Amino acid sequence: MNISLEQAEAIIDAAKLKAAELDTKMNICVVDTGANIVAFARMDGAWLGSADIAQKKAKTAVWFTMDTAALSPLVQPGEPLFNIEHSNGGLITFPGGVVIKNSGGDMIGAIGVSGSTVDNDHEVAAAGAASL
Amino acid sequence: MNISLEQAEAIIDAAKLKAAELDTKMNICVVDTGANIVAFARMDGAWLGSADIAQKKAKTAVWFTMDTAALSPLVQPGEPLFNIEHSNGGLITFPGGVVIKNSGGDMIGAIGVSGSTVDNDHEVAAAGAASL
Amino acid sequence: MNISLEQAEAIIDAAKLKAAELDTKMNICVVDTGANIVAFARMDGAWLGSADIAQKKAKTAVWFTMDTAALSPLVQPGEPLFNIEHSNGGLITFPGGVVIKNSGGDMIGAIGVSGSTVDNDHEVAAAGAASL
Amino acid sequence: MNISLEQAEAIIDAAKLKAAELDTKMNICVVDTGANIVAFARMDGAWLGSADIAQKKAKTAVWFTMDTAALSPLVQPGEPLFNIEHSNGGLITFPGGVVIKNSGGDMIGAIGVSGSTVDNDHEVAAAGAASL
């Protein structure tokens, strides 16, 4: 029930295609259900600072079994999870981390994407996850 | 396409002049395009806590190929990049980190300045970057 | 003079082939000349703890422009660089990190491999680097 | 009784001269009596991984008010300070960190040098400290 490297690489390829389609340069990371890195790619010219963000988005999605976009409203000032980012060595709670599910609907990992607007990041991550 | 030590030291000298002109005491850091430190100076009496901030501002500017002042509005509560500072071992996203470009317009590094108001920090960093 | 993602992925593919030939399961990382991650793959069933080691081996090779195997004798008790591993957030100084050079002999990045004996790790990394 | 930036920069210049004389490329750091960074320079082409080592050597020298070369024998297996490097976020205990004293013999800071053999590192650091 854990993502394979072959699946992870296919997902990254699909994400790269979507990134190119959007004319963006992305850092893309896939982690397994233990939030451990399986595969990673930084497209030429993509922001260096987004490598860590892509990894943290993917891990955050697995840690809480939800897309990071679902966390964003909950971490604002006054909201229940304000400043949860201080846990686990650093979370990223804005869009771009997406849960990867198999055909049975079970989570088998997550993808994190960073390098453009959060809307683009999420779109590329979702395209990767949906390609499975 | 990477900044040299000679260039970095000249930029720090220019930043020190601007800092003195503004009657401020600054920490000044220059990093290369890999976000690795090239040169650093803490003016006598400058805040100790600003040494790390200056370094993080310079790194943040390189990591995202933009001045930190451009990030500030995006990281506020409710904005797309809220709490991005938890990535990369700590970002600084307020003004004072400025991209350094060569005459061809290519980024060759960045300067980070900290020790006064963020307006002064940015002005000193910009003066350093513009001196090239 | 910096490695491209296409080159990094081809190097990882070559390393995977060599790993399979040796009947091993490896974590493989490629970094650029700034020691920033470009691509990563964890083969199915490879040690989780080796993901970080592979990354640190690649970074260590770039940080000191030499294979990690060249560092191993220097870091032993009584030798000149004993406990250098405490720098840079953690080095790995045993074999498995190999410098990647272009046809002109210039370093364009490094590969780090971890998941088996250090001899196997080094052999897989060297095969990856040599495939360029 | 604390080193000034002007003194630190003169010390770095002296160290750079000695480094060039030895045909080496060094990372050079000067810290004050609080072990806080005052000035830093990475010579073109010097090892990236030595930037952190130079800083840690300078800090280690101040933290224990002795040259790092004096610590080296004490940190070996079976010796009293074995693995002291785990403290303070990471010490470097091999040669290259040298205490800087004023004409009255009082410590006013330290210099850390890294980028070549530890003998060369120490010689460059000592030349810097002696230039005051």
Short mmCIF file of C-alpha atoms in Angstrom, two decimals:
data_model
loop_
_atom_site.label_atom_id
_atom_site.label_comp_id
_atom_site.label_asym_id
_atom_site.label_seq_id
_atom_site.Cartn_x
_atom_site.Cartn_y
_atom_site.Cartn_z
CA MET A 1 0.00 0.00 0.00
CA ASN A 2 3.06 2.22 -0.37
CA ILE A 3 4.03 4.08 -3.50
CA SER A 4 6.78 2.51 -5.61
CA LEU A 5 9.70 4.36 -7.15
CA GLU A 6 8.32 3.57 -10.58
CA GLN A 7 5.01 5.19 -9.67
CA ALA A 8 6.75 8.15 -8.08
CA GLU A 9 8.86 8.76 -11.17
CA ALA A 10 5.83 8.56 -13.43
CA ILE A 11 4.06 11.07 -11.20
CA ILE A 12 7.04 13.43 -11.36
CA ASP A 13 7.08 13.12 -15.15
CA ALA A 14 3.39 14.02 -15.29
CA ALA A 15 4.02 16.96 -12.97
CA LYS A 16 6.89 18.17 -15.15
CA LEU A 17 4.63 18.09 -18.20
CA LYS A 18 2.01 20.17 -16.42
CA ALA A 19 4.67 22.56 -15.17
CA ALA A 20 5.96 23.06 -18.71
CA GLU A 21 2.41 23.54 -19.96
CA LEU A 22 2.01 26.35 -17.40
CA ASP A 23 5.43 27.76 -18.36
CA THR A 24 6.74 27.29 -14.83
CA LYS A 25 9.87 25.75 -13.31
CA MET A 26 9.13 23.52 -10.37
CA ASN A 27 10.69 21.56 -7.58
CA ILE A 28 8.75 18.30 -7.25
CA CYS A 29 8.95 15.76 -4.45
CA VAL A 30 7.14 12.47 -3.81
CA VAL A 31 7.08 10.85 -0.38
CA ASP A 32 5.66 7.56 0.83
CA THR A 33 3.14 6.87 3.61
CA GLY A 34 5.94 7.18 6.16
CA ALA A 35 6.62 10.72 4.90
CA ASN A 36 9.99 9.52 3.64
CA ILE A 37 11.34 10.87 0.36
CA VAL A 38 11.00 8.54 -2.64
CA ALA A 39 11.86 10.77 -5.58
CA PHE A 40 12.69 14.40 -6.27
CA ALA A 41 13.39 16.61 -9.27
CA ARG A 42 14.32 20.28 -9.56
CA MET A 43 13.65 21.61 -13.04
CA ASP A 44 16.47 23.70 -14.54
CA GLY A 45 16.23 27.26 -13.31
CA ALA A 46 13.66 26.54 -10.60
CA TRP A 47 14.04 28.41 -7.30
CA LEU A 48 16.63 26.82 -5.03
CA GLY A 49 14.56 27.73 -1.97
CA SER A 50 11.64 25.73 -3.27
CA ALA A 51 13.47 22.40 -3.01
CA ASP A 52 12.93 22.31 0.74
CA ILE A 53 9.41 23.70 0.41
CA ALA A 54 8.39 20.96 -2.06
CA GLN A 55 9.67 18.32 0.34
CA LYS A 56 7.92 19.89 3.32
CA LYS A 57 4.63 20.20 1.41
CA ALA A 58 4.72 16.51 0.52
CA LYS A 59 5.57 15.50 4.08
CA THR A 60 2.92 17.79 5.56
CA ALA A 61 0.27 16.23 3.31
CA VAL A 62 1.17 12.74 4.53
CA TRP A 63 1.57 13.75 8.16
CA PHE A 64 -2.03 14.94 8.24
CA THR A 65 -3.46 12.85 5.37
CA MET A 66 -4.82 15.90 3.61
CA ASP A 67 -3.77 18.36 0.93
CA THR A 68 -1.87 21.33 2.32
CA ALA A 69 -4.53 23.57 0.77
CA ALA A 70 -6.96 22.15 3.33
CA LEU A 71 -4.65 23.24 6.14
CA SER A 72 -4.17 26.84 4.99
CA PRO A 73 -7.35 28.29 6.53
CA LEU A 74 -6.80 26.44 9.81
CA VAL A 75 -3.37 27.92 10.48
CA GLN A 76 -4.29 31.59 10.25
CA PRO A 77 -4.13 33.85 13.33
CA GLY A 78 -7.04 33.06 15.65
CA GLU A 79 -7.72 29.73 13.99
CA PRO A 80 -7.29 26.37 15.74
CA LEU A 81 -3.93 25.35 14.27
CA PHE A 82 -2.23 28.74 14.30
CA ASN A 83 1.56 28.28 14.02
CA ILE A 84 1.44 24.49 13.69
CA GLU A 85 4.35 25.04 11.29
CA HIS A 86 6.68 24.94 14.31
CA SER A 87 6.24 21.18 14.59
CA ASN A 88 8.06 18.35 12.83
CA GLY A 89 11.07 20.43 11.95
CA GLY A 90 8.94 22.79 9.89
CA LEU A 91 5.65 22.39 8.04
CA ILE A 92 4.52 24.19 4.91
CA THR A 93 0.78 24.74 5.04
CA PHE A 94 -0.02 26.59 1.85
CA PRO A 95 -1.20 24.88 -1.35
CA GLY A 96 1.04 22.56 -3.34
CA GLY A 97 1.05 19.41 -1.22
CA VAL A 98 -1.41 16.79 -2.49
CA VAL A 99 -2.22 13.32 -1.21
CA ILE A 100 -1.65 10.48 -3.69
CA LYS A 101 -4.31 7.75 -3.62
CA ASN A 102 -4.45 4.43 -5.39
CA SER A 103 -7.46 3.24 -7.36
CA GLY A 104 -9.02 1.95 -4.14
CA GLY A 105 -8.92 5.38 -2.58
CA ASP A 106 -6.16 4.58 -0.12
CA MET A 107 -3.37 7.07 0.49
CA ILE A 108 -0.08 5.67 -0.79
CA GLY A 109 2.00 8.85 -0.50
CA ALA A 110 1.98 12.52 -1.38
CA ILE A 111 3.45 14.97 -3.86
CA GLY A 112 4.77 18.43 -3.03
CA VAL A 113 5.39 21.11 -5.64
CA SER A 114 6.96 24.55 -5.27
CA GLY A 115 8.29 27.11 -7.70
CA SER A 116 5.47 29.40 -8.85
CA THR A 117 2.24 30.81 -7.45
CA VAL A 118 0.53 28.53 -4.95
CA ASP A 119 -2.28 28.05 -7.46
CA ASN A 120 0.18 26.79 -10.05
CA ASP A 121 1.99 24.74 -7.44
CA HIS A 122 -1.26 23.04 -6.47
CA GLU A 123 -2.32 22.51 -10.09
CA VAL A 124 0.97 20.81 -10.93
CA ALA A 125 0.84 18.66 -7.79
CA ALA A 126 -2.75 17.67 -8.49
CA ALA A 127 -1.87 16.76 -12.07
CA GLY A 128 0.92 14.57 -10.79
CA ALA A 129 -1.27 12.84 -8.22
CA ALA A 130 -4.09 12.33 -10.73
CA SER A 131 -1.79 10.70 -13.28
CA LEU A 132 -1.46 7.51 -11.28
CA MET B 1 28.26 34.15 -13.52
CA ASN B 2 29.01 33.96 -9.80
CA ILE B 3 30.10 36.91 -7.70
CA SER B 4 33.82 37.15 -6.84
CA LEU B 5 35.23 37.97 -3.42
CA GLU B 6 36.63 41.22 -4.81
CA GLN B 7 33.17 42.23 -6.02
CA ALA B 8 31.59 41.17 -2.73
CA GLU B 9 34.05 43.21 -0.68
CA ALA B 10 33.50 46.28 -2.86
CA ILE B 11 29.76 45.88 -2.38
CA ILE B 12 30.18 45.63 1.38
CA ASP B 13 32.33 48.78 1.36
CA ALA B 14 29.63 50.63 -0.56
CA ALA B 15 27.01 49.38 1.88
CA LYS B 16 29.10 50.53 4.84
CA LEU B 17 29.35 54.01 3.35
CA LYS B 18 25.58 54.21 2.92
CA ALA B 19 25.08 52.87 6.45
CA ALA B 20 27.36 55.56 7.86
CA GLU B 21 25.56 58.21 5.81
CA LEU B 22 22.29 57.11 7.42
CA ASP B 23 23.97 57.03 10.85
CA THR B 24 23.24 53.33 11.27
CA LYS B 25 25.28 50.29 12.26
CA MET B 26 24.71 47.31 10.04
CA ASN B 27 25.43 43.63 9.57
CA ILE B 28 26.10 43.04 5.89
CA CYS B 29 26.34 39.70 4.09
CA VAL B 30 26.97 38.76 0.47
CA VAL B 31 26.18 35.29 -0.88
CA ASP B 32 26.72 33.71 -4.30
CA THR B 33 24.16 32.15 -6.65
CA GLY B 34 24.24 28.92 -4.63
CA ALA B 35 23.25 30.91 -1.50
CA ASN B 36 26.70 30.24 -0.03
CA ILE B 37 28.36 32.99 2.01
CA VAL B 38 31.11 34.95 0.26
CA ALA B 39 31.76 37.90 2.58
CA PHE B 40 30.37 39.37 5.77
CA ALA B 41 30.93 42.43 7.97
CA ARG B 42 29.39 43.54 11.25
CA MET B 43 29.94 47.21 11.89
CA ASP B 44 31.12 48.11 15.40
CA GLY B 45 28.17 48.30 17.77
CA ALA B 46 25.70 46.72 15.34
CA TRP B 47 23.09 44.35 16.78
CA LEU B 48 24.44 40.86 17.35
CA GLY B 49 21.09 39.34 16.46
CA SER B 50 21.21 40.93 13.05
CA ALA B 51 24.22 38.91 11.93
CA ASP B 52 22.05 35.87 11.30
CA ILE B 53 19.25 37.99 9.88
CA ALA B 54 21.58 39.59 7.32
CA GLN B 55 22.75 36.16 6.21
CA LYS B 56 19.20 34.82 5.97
CA LYS B 57 18.03 37.87 4.00
CA ALA B 58 20.81 37.38 1.46
CA LYS B 59 20.08 33.67 1.16
CA THR B 60 16.34 34.24 0.88
CA ALA B 61 16.88 36.70 -2.00
CA VAL B 62 18.94 34.11 -3.90
CA TRP B 63 16.66 31.22 -3.06
CA PHE B 64 13.71 32.98 -4.70
CA THR B 65 15.59 35.30 -7.09
CA MET B 66 13.84 38.38 -5.74
CA ASP B 67 14.36 41.07 -3.13
CA THR B 68 12.97 40.11 0.25
CA ALA B 69 10.82 43.26 0.11
CA ALA B 70 8.86 41.58 -2.71
CA LEU B 71 8.10 38.65 -0.42
CA SER B 72 6.87 40.66 2.56
CA PRO B 73 3.27 41.20 1.37
CA LEU B 74 2.92 37.57 0.28
CA VAL B 75 3.75 36.07 3.67
CA GLN B 76 1.18 37.96 5.76
CA PRO B 77 -1.69 36.11 7.47
CA GLY B 78 -4.25 35.13 4.86
CA GLU B 79 -1.80 35.66 2.00
CA PRO B 80 -0.52 32.83 -0.22
CA LEU B 81 2.88 32.26 1.38
CA PHE B 82 1.95 32.63 5.05
CA ASN B 83 4.65 31.08 7.25
CA ILE B 84 6.98 30.18 4.38
CA GLU B 85 9.70 31.23 6.84
CA HIS B 86 9.66 27.71 8.29
CA SER B 87 11.46 26.38 5.23
CA ASN B 88 15.17 26.17 4.47
CA GLY B 89 16.20 26.39 8.09
CA GLY B 90 14.60 29.80 8.43
CA LEU B 91 13.83 32.55 5.95
CA ILE B 92 13.73 36.29 6.59
CA THR B 93 11.04 37.85 4.43
CA PHE B 94 11.09 41.52 5.38
CA PRO B 95 13.08 44.13 3.44
CA GLY B 96 16.88 44.16 3.40
CA GLY B 97 17.73 41.31 1.05
CA VAL B 98 18.51 42.49 -2.47
CA VAL B 99 19.50 40.55 -5.57
CA ILE B 100 22.87 41.50 -7.12
CA LYS B 101 22.90 41.56 -10.92
CA ASN B 102 25.79 42.00 -13.32
CA SER B 103 25.75 44.48 -16.21
CA GLY B 104 23.99 41.86 -18.35
CA GLY B 105 21.11 41.66 -15.87
CA ASP B 106 21.99 38.18 -14.63
CA MET B 107 21.79 37.42 -10.93
CA ILE B 108 25.30 36.78 -9.56
CA GLY B 109 24.43 36.75 -5.86
CA ALA B 110 22.60 38.76 -3.22
CA ILE B 111 23.25 41.13 -0.33
CA GLY B 112 21.50 41.02 3.04
CA VAL B 113 21.56 43.92 5.49
CA SER B 114 20.18 44.11 9.02
CA GLY B 115 20.66 46.51 11.91
CA SER B 116 18.18 49.37 11.64
CA THR B 117 14.66 49.93 10.34
CA VAL B 118 13.73 47.71 7.43
CA ASP B 119 13.62 50.81 5.23
CA ASN B 120 17.19 51.64 6.14
CA ASP B 121 18.21 48.00 5.80
CA HIS B 122 16.80 47.91 2.28
CA GLU B 123 18.35 51.25 1.33
CA VAL B 124 21.78 50.10 2.45
CA ALA B 125 21.42 46.75 0.67
CA ALA B 126 20.23 48.45 -2.51
CA ALA B 127 23.17 50.87 -2.39
CA GLY B 128 25.53 47.94 -2.07
CA ALA B 129 23.96 46.03 -4.95
CA ALA B 130 23.87 49.13 -7.16
CA SER B 131 27.55 49.87 -6.63
CA LEU B 132 28.71 46.96 -8.74
CA MET C 1 28.92 24.57 -15.76
CA ASN C 2 26.16 23.28 -13.53
CA ILE C 3 24.50 19.91 -13.99
CA SER C 4 21.07 19.87 -15.66
CA LEU C 5 18.07 17.87 -14.48
CA GLU C 6 18.25 15.80 -17.67
CA GLN C 7 21.86 14.89 -16.91
CA ALA C 8 21.06 14.18 -13.27
CA GLU C 9 18.19 11.85 -14.19
CA ALA C 10 20.36 9.98 -16.70
CA ILE C 11 23.01 9.57 -14.00
CA ILE C 12 20.44 8.23 -11.55
CA ASP C 13 19.20 5.77 -14.17
CA ALA C 14 22.76 4.52 -14.74
CA ALA C 15 23.25 4.20 -10.98
CA LYS C 16 20.02 2.22 -10.66
CA LEU C 17 21.20 -0.20 -13.34
CA LYS C 18 24.49 -0.75 -11.53
CA ALA C 19 22.65 -1.17 -8.22
CA ALA C 20 20.41 -3.83 -9.74
CA GLU C 21 23.43 -5.56 -11.26
CA LEU C 22 24.92 -5.76 -7.75
CA ASP C 23 21.59 -6.93 -6.34
CA THR C 24 21.37 -3.93 -4.03
CA LYS C 25 18.71 -1.34 -3.22
CA MET C 26 20.02 2.18 -3.13
CA ASN C 27 19.16 5.76 -2.29
CA ILE C 28 20.68 7.98 -4.96
CA CYS C 29 21.04 11.77 -4.89
CA VAL C 30 22.51 14.26 -7.35
CA VAL C 31 23.42 17.81 -6.32
CA ASP C 32 24.74 20.78 -8.30
CA THR C 33 27.93 22.78 -7.75
CA GLY C 34 26.21 24.80 -5.02
CA ALA C 35 25.47 21.56 -3.15
CA ASN C 36 21.76 22.02 -3.84
CA ILE C 37 19.65 18.93 -4.59
CA VAL C 38 18.75 18.36 -8.26
CA ALA C 39 17.34 14.83 -8.29
CA PHE C 40 16.80 11.92 -5.93
CA ALA C 41 15.51 8.34 -6.07
CA ARG C 42 14.99 5.71 -3.38
CA MET C 43 14.74 2.23 -4.86
CA ASP C 44 11.90 0.10 -3.52
CA GLY C 45 12.91 -1.52 -0.25
CA ALA C 46 16.07 0.57 0.20
CA TRP C 47 16.94 1.67 3.75
CA LEU C 48 15.01 4.74 4.85
CA GLY C 49 18.00 5.96 6.85
CA SER C 50 20.10 6.02 3.73
CA ALA C 51 18.05 8.77 2.09
CA ASP C 52 19.70 11.41 4.24
CA ILE C 53 23.09 9.73 3.96
CA ALA C 54 22.95 9.74 0.16
CA GLN C 55 22.16 13.45 0.19
CA LYS C 56 24.93 14.24 2.67
CA LYS C 57 27.46 12.19 0.68
CA ALA C 58 26.66 14.15 -2.48
CA LYS C 59 26.85 17.47 -0.66
CA THR C 60 30.09 16.52 1.09
CA ALA C 61 31.70 15.66 -2.27
CA VAL C 62 30.78 19.08 -3.67
CA TRP C 63 31.68 20.97 -0.50
CA PHE C 64 35.25 19.65 -0.67
CA THR C 65 35.48 18.91 -4.42
CA MET C 66 36.56 15.31 -3.80
CA ASP C 67 35.04 11.87 -3.47
CA THR C 68 34.03 11.06 0.09
CA ALA C 69 36.31 8.00 -0.13
CA ALA C 70 39.25 10.43 -0.20
CA LEU C 71 38.10 11.93 3.08
CA SER C 72 37.65 8.66 4.99
CA PRO C 73 41.30 8.18 6.03
CA LEU C 74 41.66 11.82 7.06
CA VAL C 75 38.81 11.81 9.56
CA GLN C 76 39.92 8.85 11.68
CA PRO C 77 40.95 9.33 15.32
CA GLY C 78 44.37 10.95 15.44
CA GLU C 79 44.15 12.08 11.82
CA PRO C 80 43.99 15.74 10.77
CA LEU C 81 40.25 16.08 10.13
CA PHE C 82 38.90 14.00 13.03
CA ASN C 83 35.25 14.85 13.65
CA ILE C 84 34.92 17.23 10.70
CA GLU C 85 31.48 15.63 10.37
CA HIS C 86 30.14 18.13 12.90
CA SER C 87 30.28 20.92 10.31
CA ASN C 88 27.73 21.97 7.72
CA GLY C 89 24.83 20.36 9.53
CA GLY C 90 26.42 16.94 9.22
CA LEU C 91 28.89 15.45 6.76
CA ILE C 92 29.16 11.84 5.65
CA THR C 93 32.80 10.99 5.05
CA PHE C 94 32.75 7.32 4.08
CA PRO C 95 32.69 6.11 0.47
CA GLY C 96 29.68 6.68 -1.78
CA GLY C 97 29.94 10.36 -2.65
CA VAL C 98 31.54 10.94 -6.06
CA VAL C 99 32.27 14.15 -7.93
CA ILE C 100 30.63 14.48 -11.36
CA LYS C 101 32.81 16.07 -14.02
CA ASN C 102 31.98 17.15 -17.55
CA SER C 103 34.07 16.19 -20.57
CA GLY C 104 36.35 19.15 -19.90
CA GLY C 105 37.16 17.84 -16.44
CA ASP C 106 35.21 20.52 -14.58
CA MET C 107 33.09 19.58 -11.58
CA ILE C 108 29.40 20.10 -12.42
CA GLY C 109 27.93 18.39 -9.36
CA ALA C 110 28.16 15.20 -7.34
CA ILE C 111 26.30 11.95 -6.75
CA GLY C 112 25.75 10.32 -3.38
CA VAL C 113 24.68 6.69 -2.95
CA SER C 114 23.75 4.79 0.19
CA GLY C 115 22.05 1.48 0.87
CA SER C 116 24.61 -1.32 0.89
CA THR C 117 28.27 -1.77 1.82
CA VAL C 118 30.38 1.32 1.30
CA ASP C 119 32.20 -0.50 -1.48
CA ASN C 120 28.94 -1.11 -3.29
CA ASP C 121 27.79 2.41 -2.55
CA HIS C 122 30.95 3.81 -4.11
CA GLU C 123 30.76 1.49 -7.12
CA VAL C 124 27.20 2.55 -7.86
CA ALA C 125 28.03 6.23 -7.43
CA ALA C 126 31.08 5.92 -9.66
CA ALA C 127 29.03 4.14 -12.33
CA GLY C 128 26.51 6.96 -12.22
CA ALA C 129 29.16 9.67 -12.47
CA ALA C 130 30.99 7.85 -15.27
CA SER C 131 27.84 7.51 -17.37
CA LEU C 132 27.72 11.20 -18.22
CA MET D 1 38.57 44.93 24.77
CA ASN D 2 36.66 43.57 21.80
CA ILE D 3 37.99 43.41 18.28
CA SER D 4 36.78 46.13 15.90
CA LEU D 5 35.62 45.56 12.33
CA GLU D 6 38.63 47.56 11.11
CA GLN D 7 40.96 45.22 12.99
CA ALA D 8 39.09 42.16 11.77
CA GLU D 9 39.29 43.27 8.15
CA ALA D 10 43.02 43.97 8.46
CA ILE D 11 43.50 40.51 9.94
CA ILE D 12 41.56 38.93 7.07
CA ASP D 13 43.70 40.86 4.57
CA ALA D 14 46.86 39.55 6.24
CA ALA D 15 45.46 36.03 6.19
CA LYS D 16 44.60 36.34 2.49
CA LEU D 17 48.17 37.39 1.75
CA LYS D 18 49.55 34.38 3.61
CA ALA D 19 47.04 32.09 1.88
CA ALA D 20 48.14 33.37 -1.53
CA GLU D 21 51.79 32.96 -0.51
CA LEU D 22 51.04 29.29 0.26
CA ASP D 23 49.07 28.97 -3.00
CA THR D 24 45.89 28.06 -1.12
CA LYS D 25 42.28 29.24 -1.25
CA MET D 26 40.82 29.83 2.17
CA ASN D 27 37.66 30.61 4.05
CA ILE D 28 38.53 33.08 6.79
CA CYS D 29 36.35 34.15 9.71
CA VAL D 30 36.94 36.54 12.61
CA VAL D 31 34.73 36.49 15.72
CA ASP D 32 34.68 38.69 18.80
CA THR D 33 34.97 37.72 22.49
CA GLY D 34 31.29 36.76 22.48
CA ALA D 35 32.00 34.27 19.68
CA ASN D 36 29.87 36.37 17.36
CA ILE D 37 30.91 36.78 13.73
CA VAL D 38 32.59 40.10 12.88
CA ALA D 39 33.96 39.52 9.39
CA PHE D 40 34.24 36.72 6.86
CA ALA D 41 35.77 36.15 3.43
CA ARG D 42 35.72 33.14 1.08
CA MET D 43 38.49 33.37 -1.48
CA ASP D 44 37.42 32.57 -5.07
CA GLY D 45 37.41 28.83 -5.61
CA ALA D 46 37.78 27.93 -1.93
CA TRP D 47 35.83 24.90 -0.68
CA LEU D 48 32.18 25.71 0.06
CA GLY D 49 32.21 23.29 2.97
CA SER D 50 35.00 25.20 4.64
CA ALA D 51 32.90 28.31 5.20
CA ASP D 52 31.12 26.69 8.12
CA ILE D 53 34.34 25.08 9.36
CA ALA D 54 36.18 28.41 9.43
CA GLN D 55 33.38 29.92 11.48
CA LYS D 56 33.25 26.98 13.87
CA LYS D 57 37.05 27.03 14.34
CA ALA D 58 36.96 30.72 15.28
CA LYS D 59 34.05 30.21 17.67
CA THR D 60 35.65 27.14 19.24
CA ALA D 61 38.84 29.10 19.91
CA VAL D 62 36.88 31.82 21.73
CA TRP D 63 34.58 29.42 23.56
CA PHE D 64 37.59 27.77 25.21
CA THR D 65 40.09 30.66 24.96
CA MET D 66 42.66 28.50 23.22
CA ASP D 67 43.77 27.63 19.71
CA THR D 68 41.88 24.68 18.28
CA ALA D 69 45.24 22.94 17.80
CA ALA D 70 45.46 22.74 21.59
CA LEU D 71 42.15 20.90 21.70
CA SER D 72 42.97 18.28 19.07
CA PRO D 73 44.83 15.84 21.37
CA LEU D 74 42.20 16.16 24.11
CA VAL D 75 39.29 15.07 21.92
CA GLN D 76 40.71 11.76 20.70
CA PRO D 77 39.12 8.43 21.77
CA GLY D 78 39.96 7.71 25.41
CA GLU D 79 40.98 11.29 26.10
CA PRO D 80 39.11 13.57 28.50
CA LEU D 81 37.14 15.63 25.96
CA PHE D 82 36.25 12.86 23.52
CA ASN D 83 33.33 13.96 21.33
CA ILE D 84 33.07 17.44 22.82
CA GLU D 85 32.21 18.41 19.22
CA HIS D 86 28.59 17.56 19.97
CA SER D 87 28.22 20.72 22.06
CA ASN D 88 27.36 24.25 21.00
CA GLY D 89 25.78 23.23 17.74
CA GLY D 90 29.04 21.71 16.54
CA LEU D 91 32.69 22.37 17.38
CA ILE D 92 35.69 21.97 15.10
CA THR D 93 38.68 20.87 17.13
CA PHE D 94 41.46 20.45 14.59
CA PRO D 95 44.02 23.20 13.82
CA GLY D 96 43.05 26.45 12.14
CA GLY D 97 41.33 28.34 14.97
CA VAL D 98 43.65 30.86 16.64
CA VAL D 99 43.03 33.28 19.50
CA ILE D 100 43.60 36.95 18.69
CA LYS D 101 45.26 38.95 21.46
CA ASN D 102 45.92 42.67 21.77
CA SER D 103 49.29 44.13 22.67
CA GLY D 104 48.48 43.68 26.37
CA GLY D 105 48.00 39.94 25.88
CA ASP D 106 44.23 40.00 26.32
CA MET D 107 42.03 37.93 24.05
CA ILE D 108 39.93 40.22 21.84
CA GLY D 109 38.58 37.57 19.47
CA ALA D 110 39.66 34.67 17.29
CA ILE D 111 40.29 33.79 13.66
CA GLY D 112 39.26 30.56 11.97
CA VAL D 113 40.70 29.40 8.65
CA SER D 114 39.74 26.41 6.51
CA GLY D 115 40.49 25.37 2.94
CA SER D 116 43.73 23.41 2.81
CA THR D 117 45.69 21.06 5.07
CA VAL D 118 45.27 21.76 8.76
CA ASP D 119 48.91 22.86 8.87
CA ASN D 120 48.28 25.46 6.20
CA ASP D 121 45.00 26.43 7.82
CA HIS D 122 46.79 27.04 11.13
CA GLU D 123 49.66 28.93 9.49
CA VAL D 124 47.26 31.28 7.73
CA ALA D 125 45.23 31.81 10.88
CA ALA D 126 48.36 32.47 12.93
CA ALA D 127 49.61 34.96 10.34
CA GLY D 128 46.29 36.75 10.53
CA ALA D 129 46.28 36.87 14.32
CA ALA D 130 49.92 37.98 14.47
CA SER D 131 49.33 40.85 12.07
CA LEU D 132 47.41 42.90 14.61
#
